[in-house]
């Protein structure tokens, strides 16, 4: 079967440091007629179901970010839609596509294909073996793969599942569900240094509006998605996390700006607190 490309192609994205957004943009450009939206937009105003739906997001703890799971559980689905996923990962996708496929199966749908793109890692405290920094060769290889993924989507290819734990997927799923409970408390591990300028950028990039600037410093709420955006985008490196050395280099994708990441909160209608004067 050949998947119909236009006008019914929706491409959703979730991203903390821009890898997944950059991949989603490149894929949208390669597909030609895709409508690109943050997953948080669907939360507020679900778009009409499309014939072809792709989701691009980072791997978290061998699985999906909780926000993307919620999206897959609730997004409007057209009968017989061609559904695909592109996960960006530092090294180990785990059971990410198996988990996505199971969510869709519970809704009577199926994941046609799940690709994984290796990109720089953005969560050093958990696993220091993650690739780190703006590794140009890694980003070039990811870009090069996107044309092939777009071609496969156009052809309506099925049966691709780029997990790393395929035979032992249930172990990956168990590990993910245990880890996801911990990830929800990530913000408890953030502290802010005295050199914080109260610029408000951490609050602006938080995709779920979990940060407010109170007085002269950020305060975190209790609905963290563990995306690392606040930690990584702070322009003066004032946010620290337990296990992250003080001089650790911060990372974001070189082609993505903080304002691009802020689209997620804007789309969800989250109030971004005003920057300090
Ligand atoms: C909380 C968290 C957990 C992560 N877990 C994994 C993992 O299990 N396997 C992996 O390969 N990368 C993992 N990563 C790295 C990201 O998947 C990877 O850097 C991704 O490309 C980041 O995408 P983004 O820039 O769109 O946020 C994790 C990152 C975070 C923030
Ligand atoms: S981005 Fe950094 S400097 Fe700006 S308010 Fe947040 S912690 Fe402070
Ligand atoms: S508080 Fe920080 S890590 Fe948590 S969702 Fe917001 S930006 Fe991401």
mmCIF file of C-alpha atoms in Angstrom, residues 26-135:
data_model
loop_
_atom_site.group_PDB
_atom_site.id
_atom_site.type_symbol
_atom_site.label_atom_id
_atom_site.label_comp_id
_atom_site.label_asym_id
_atom_site.label_seq_id
_atom_site.Cartn_x
_atom_site.Cartn_y
_atom_site.Cartn_z
ATOM 1 C CA UNK A 26 13.899 17.764 8.323
ATOM 2 C CA UNK A 27 11.335 15.000 7.901
ATOM 3 C CA UNK A 28 8.537 17.505 7.219
ATOM 4 C CA UNK A 29 10.727 19.156 4.578
ATOM 5 C CA UNK A 30 11.517 15.780 2.994
ATOM 6 C CA UNK A 31 7.842 14.757 2.981
ATOM 7 C CA UNK A 32 6.824 18.050 1.416
ATOM 8 C CA UNK A 33 3.256 18.514 2.641
ATOM 9 C CA UNK A 34 3.283 17.599 6.314
ATOM 10 C CA UNK A 35 1.684 19.785 8.989
ATOM 11 C CA UNK A 36 4.149 20.090 11.867
ATOM 12 C CA UNK A 37 2.810 20.507 15.435
ATOM 13 C CA UNK A 38 4.052 19.987 18.993
ATOM 14 C CA UNK A 39 2.281 17.098 20.772
ATOM 15 C CA UNK A 40 1.205 19.655 23.367
ATOM 16 C CA UNK A 41 -0.957 21.363 20.721
ATOM 17 C CA UNK A 42 -3.135 18.260 20.502
ATOM 18 C CA UNK A 43 -3.729 18.468 24.252
ATOM 19 C CA UNK A 44 -5.485 21.795 23.877
ATOM 20 C CA UNK A 45 -7.148 21.518 20.484
ATOM 21 C CA UNK A 46 -6.975 18.045 18.957
ATOM 22 C CA UNK A 47 -6.548 18.344 15.179
ATOM 23 C CA UNK A 48 -8.843 16.329 12.920
ATOM 24 C CA UNK A 49 -7.540 12.817 12.268
ATOM 25 C CA UNK A 50 -5.113 12.547 9.343
ATOM 26 C CA UNK A 51 -4.370 9.725 6.894
ATOM 27 C CA UNK A 52 -0.685 9.706 7.820
ATOM 28 C CA UNK A 53 0.479 10.545 11.344
ATOM 29 C CA UNK A 54 4.085 10.596 12.521
ATOM 30 C CA UNK A 55 5.449 11.355 15.990
ATOM 31 C CA UNK A 56 9.070 12.400 16.603
ATOM 32 C CA UNK A 57 10.346 12.382 20.199
ATOM 33 C CA UNK A 58 13.329 11.500 22.415
ATOM 34 C CA UNK A 59 13.784 8.136 24.124
ATOM 35 C CA UNK A 60 13.478 8.415 27.919
ATOM 36 C CA UNK A 61 14.630 5.459 30.008
ATOM 37 C CA UNK A 62 14.225 2.896 27.194
ATOM 38 C CA UNK A 63 10.733 4.159 26.419
ATOM 39 C CA UNK A 64 8.679 7.242 25.587
ATOM 40 C CA UNK A 65 8.352 10.555 27.427
ATOM 41 C CA UNK A 66 5.168 10.511 29.525
ATOM 42 C CA UNK A 67 3.810 13.446 27.483
ATOM 43 C CA UNK A 68 4.132 11.410 24.288
ATOM 44 C CA UNK A 69 2.468 8.389 25.881
ATOM 45 C CA UNK A 70 -0.478 10.593 26.876
ATOM 46 C CA UNK A 71 -0.597 11.942 23.336
ATOM 47 C CA UNK A 72 -0.692 8.442 21.797
ATOM 48 C CA UNK A 73 -3.396 7.440 24.274
ATOM 49 C CA UNK A 74 -5.687 10.330 23.331
ATOM 50 C CA UNK A 75 -4.931 11.678 19.838
ATOM 51 C CA UNK A 76 -7.786 11.423 17.348
ATOM 52 C CA UNK A 77 -7.192 8.490 14.992
ATOM 53 C CA UNK A 78 -8.599 7.952 11.526
ATOM 54 C CA UNK A 79 -9.521 4.352 10.730
ATOM 55 C CA UNK A 80 -6.707 2.785 8.659
ATOM 56 C CA UNK A 81 -4.348 5.721 9.281
ATOM 57 C CA UNK A 82 -0.674 5.028 8.587
ATOM 58 C CA UNK A 83 0.992 5.662 11.974
ATOM 59 C CA UNK A 84 4.744 5.879 12.411
ATOM 60 C CA UNK A 85 7.251 6.956 15.061
ATOM 61 C CA UNK A 86 10.775 8.359 14.930
ATOM 62 C CA UNK A 87 12.622 8.195 18.256
ATOM 63 C CA UNK A 88 15.858 10.108 18.789
ATOM 64 C CA UNK A 89 18.224 8.399 21.206
ATOM 65 C CA UNK A 90 21.732 8.790 22.553
ATOM 66 C CA UNK A 91 22.500 5.123 22.316
ATOM 67 C CA UNK A 92 19.836 2.712 23.550
ATOM 68 C CA UNK A 93 16.251 2.929 22.302
ATOM 69 C CA UNK A 94 15.285 -0.001 24.535
ATOM 70 C CA UNK A 95 11.671 -1.026 23.975
ATOM 71 C CA UNK A 96 10.461 2.391 22.815
ATOM 72 C CA UNK A 97 8.620 1.266 19.688
ATOM 73 C CA UNK A 98 7.215 -1.799 21.374
ATOM 74 C CA UNK A 99 5.724 0.465 24.066
ATOM 75 C CA UNK A 100 4.311 2.854 21.433
ATOM 76 C CA UNK A 101 2.877 -0.086 19.479
ATOM 77 C CA UNK A 102 1.208 -1.499 22.603
ATOM 78 C CA UNK A 103 -0.492 1.826 23.351
ATOM 79 C CA UNK A 104 -1.869 1.982 19.817
ATOM 80 C CA UNK A 105 -2.911 -1.682 19.875
ATOM 81 C CA UNK A 106 -4.978 -1.006 22.998
ATOM 82 C CA UNK A 107 -6.786 1.636 20.922
ATOM 83 C CA UNK A 108 -7.431 -0.801 18.072
ATOM 84 C CA UNK A 109 -4.760 0.823 15.871
ATOM 85 C CA UNK A 110 -1.269 -0.263 14.898
ATOM 86 C CA UNK A 111 2.174 1.281 14.636
ATOM 87 C CA UNK A 112 3.240 0.722 11.030
ATOM 88 C CA UNK A 113 6.903 1.598 11.553
ATOM 89 C CA UNK A 114 9.239 2.827 14.282
ATOM 90 C CA UNK A 115 12.643 4.260 13.406
ATOM 91 C CA UNK A 116 15.415 5.339 15.780
ATOM 92 C CA UNK A 117 17.893 8.119 15.044
ATOM 93 C CA UNK A 118 21.067 8.269 17.076
ATOM 94 C CA UNK A 119 21.734 11.846 18.229
ATOM 95 C CA UNK A 120 23.744 13.567 20.985
ATOM 96 C CA UNK A 121 22.632 12.603 24.496
ATOM 97 C CA UNK A 122 21.150 15.247 26.786
ATOM 98 C CA UNK A 123 20.901 13.440 30.133
ATOM 99 C CA UNK A 124 24.454 12.919 31.323
ATOM 100 C CA UNK A 125 23.668 12.378 35.023
ATOM 101 C CA UNK A 126 21.908 9.113 34.275
ATOM 102 C CA UNK A 127 24.411 7.592 31.905
ATOM 103 C CA UNK A 128 27.757 9.168 31.286
ATOM 104 C CA UNK A 129 28.406 6.902 28.336
ATOM 105 C CA UNK A 130 25.826 8.848 26.310
ATOM 106 C CA UNK A 131 27.386 10.704 23.419
ATOM 107 C CA UNK A 132 27.751 14.281 24.595
ATOM 108 C CA UNK A 133 27.954 17.623 22.874
ATOM 109 C CA UNK A 134 27.153 18.811 19.381
ATOM 110 C CA UNK A 135 28.702 15.852 17.624
#
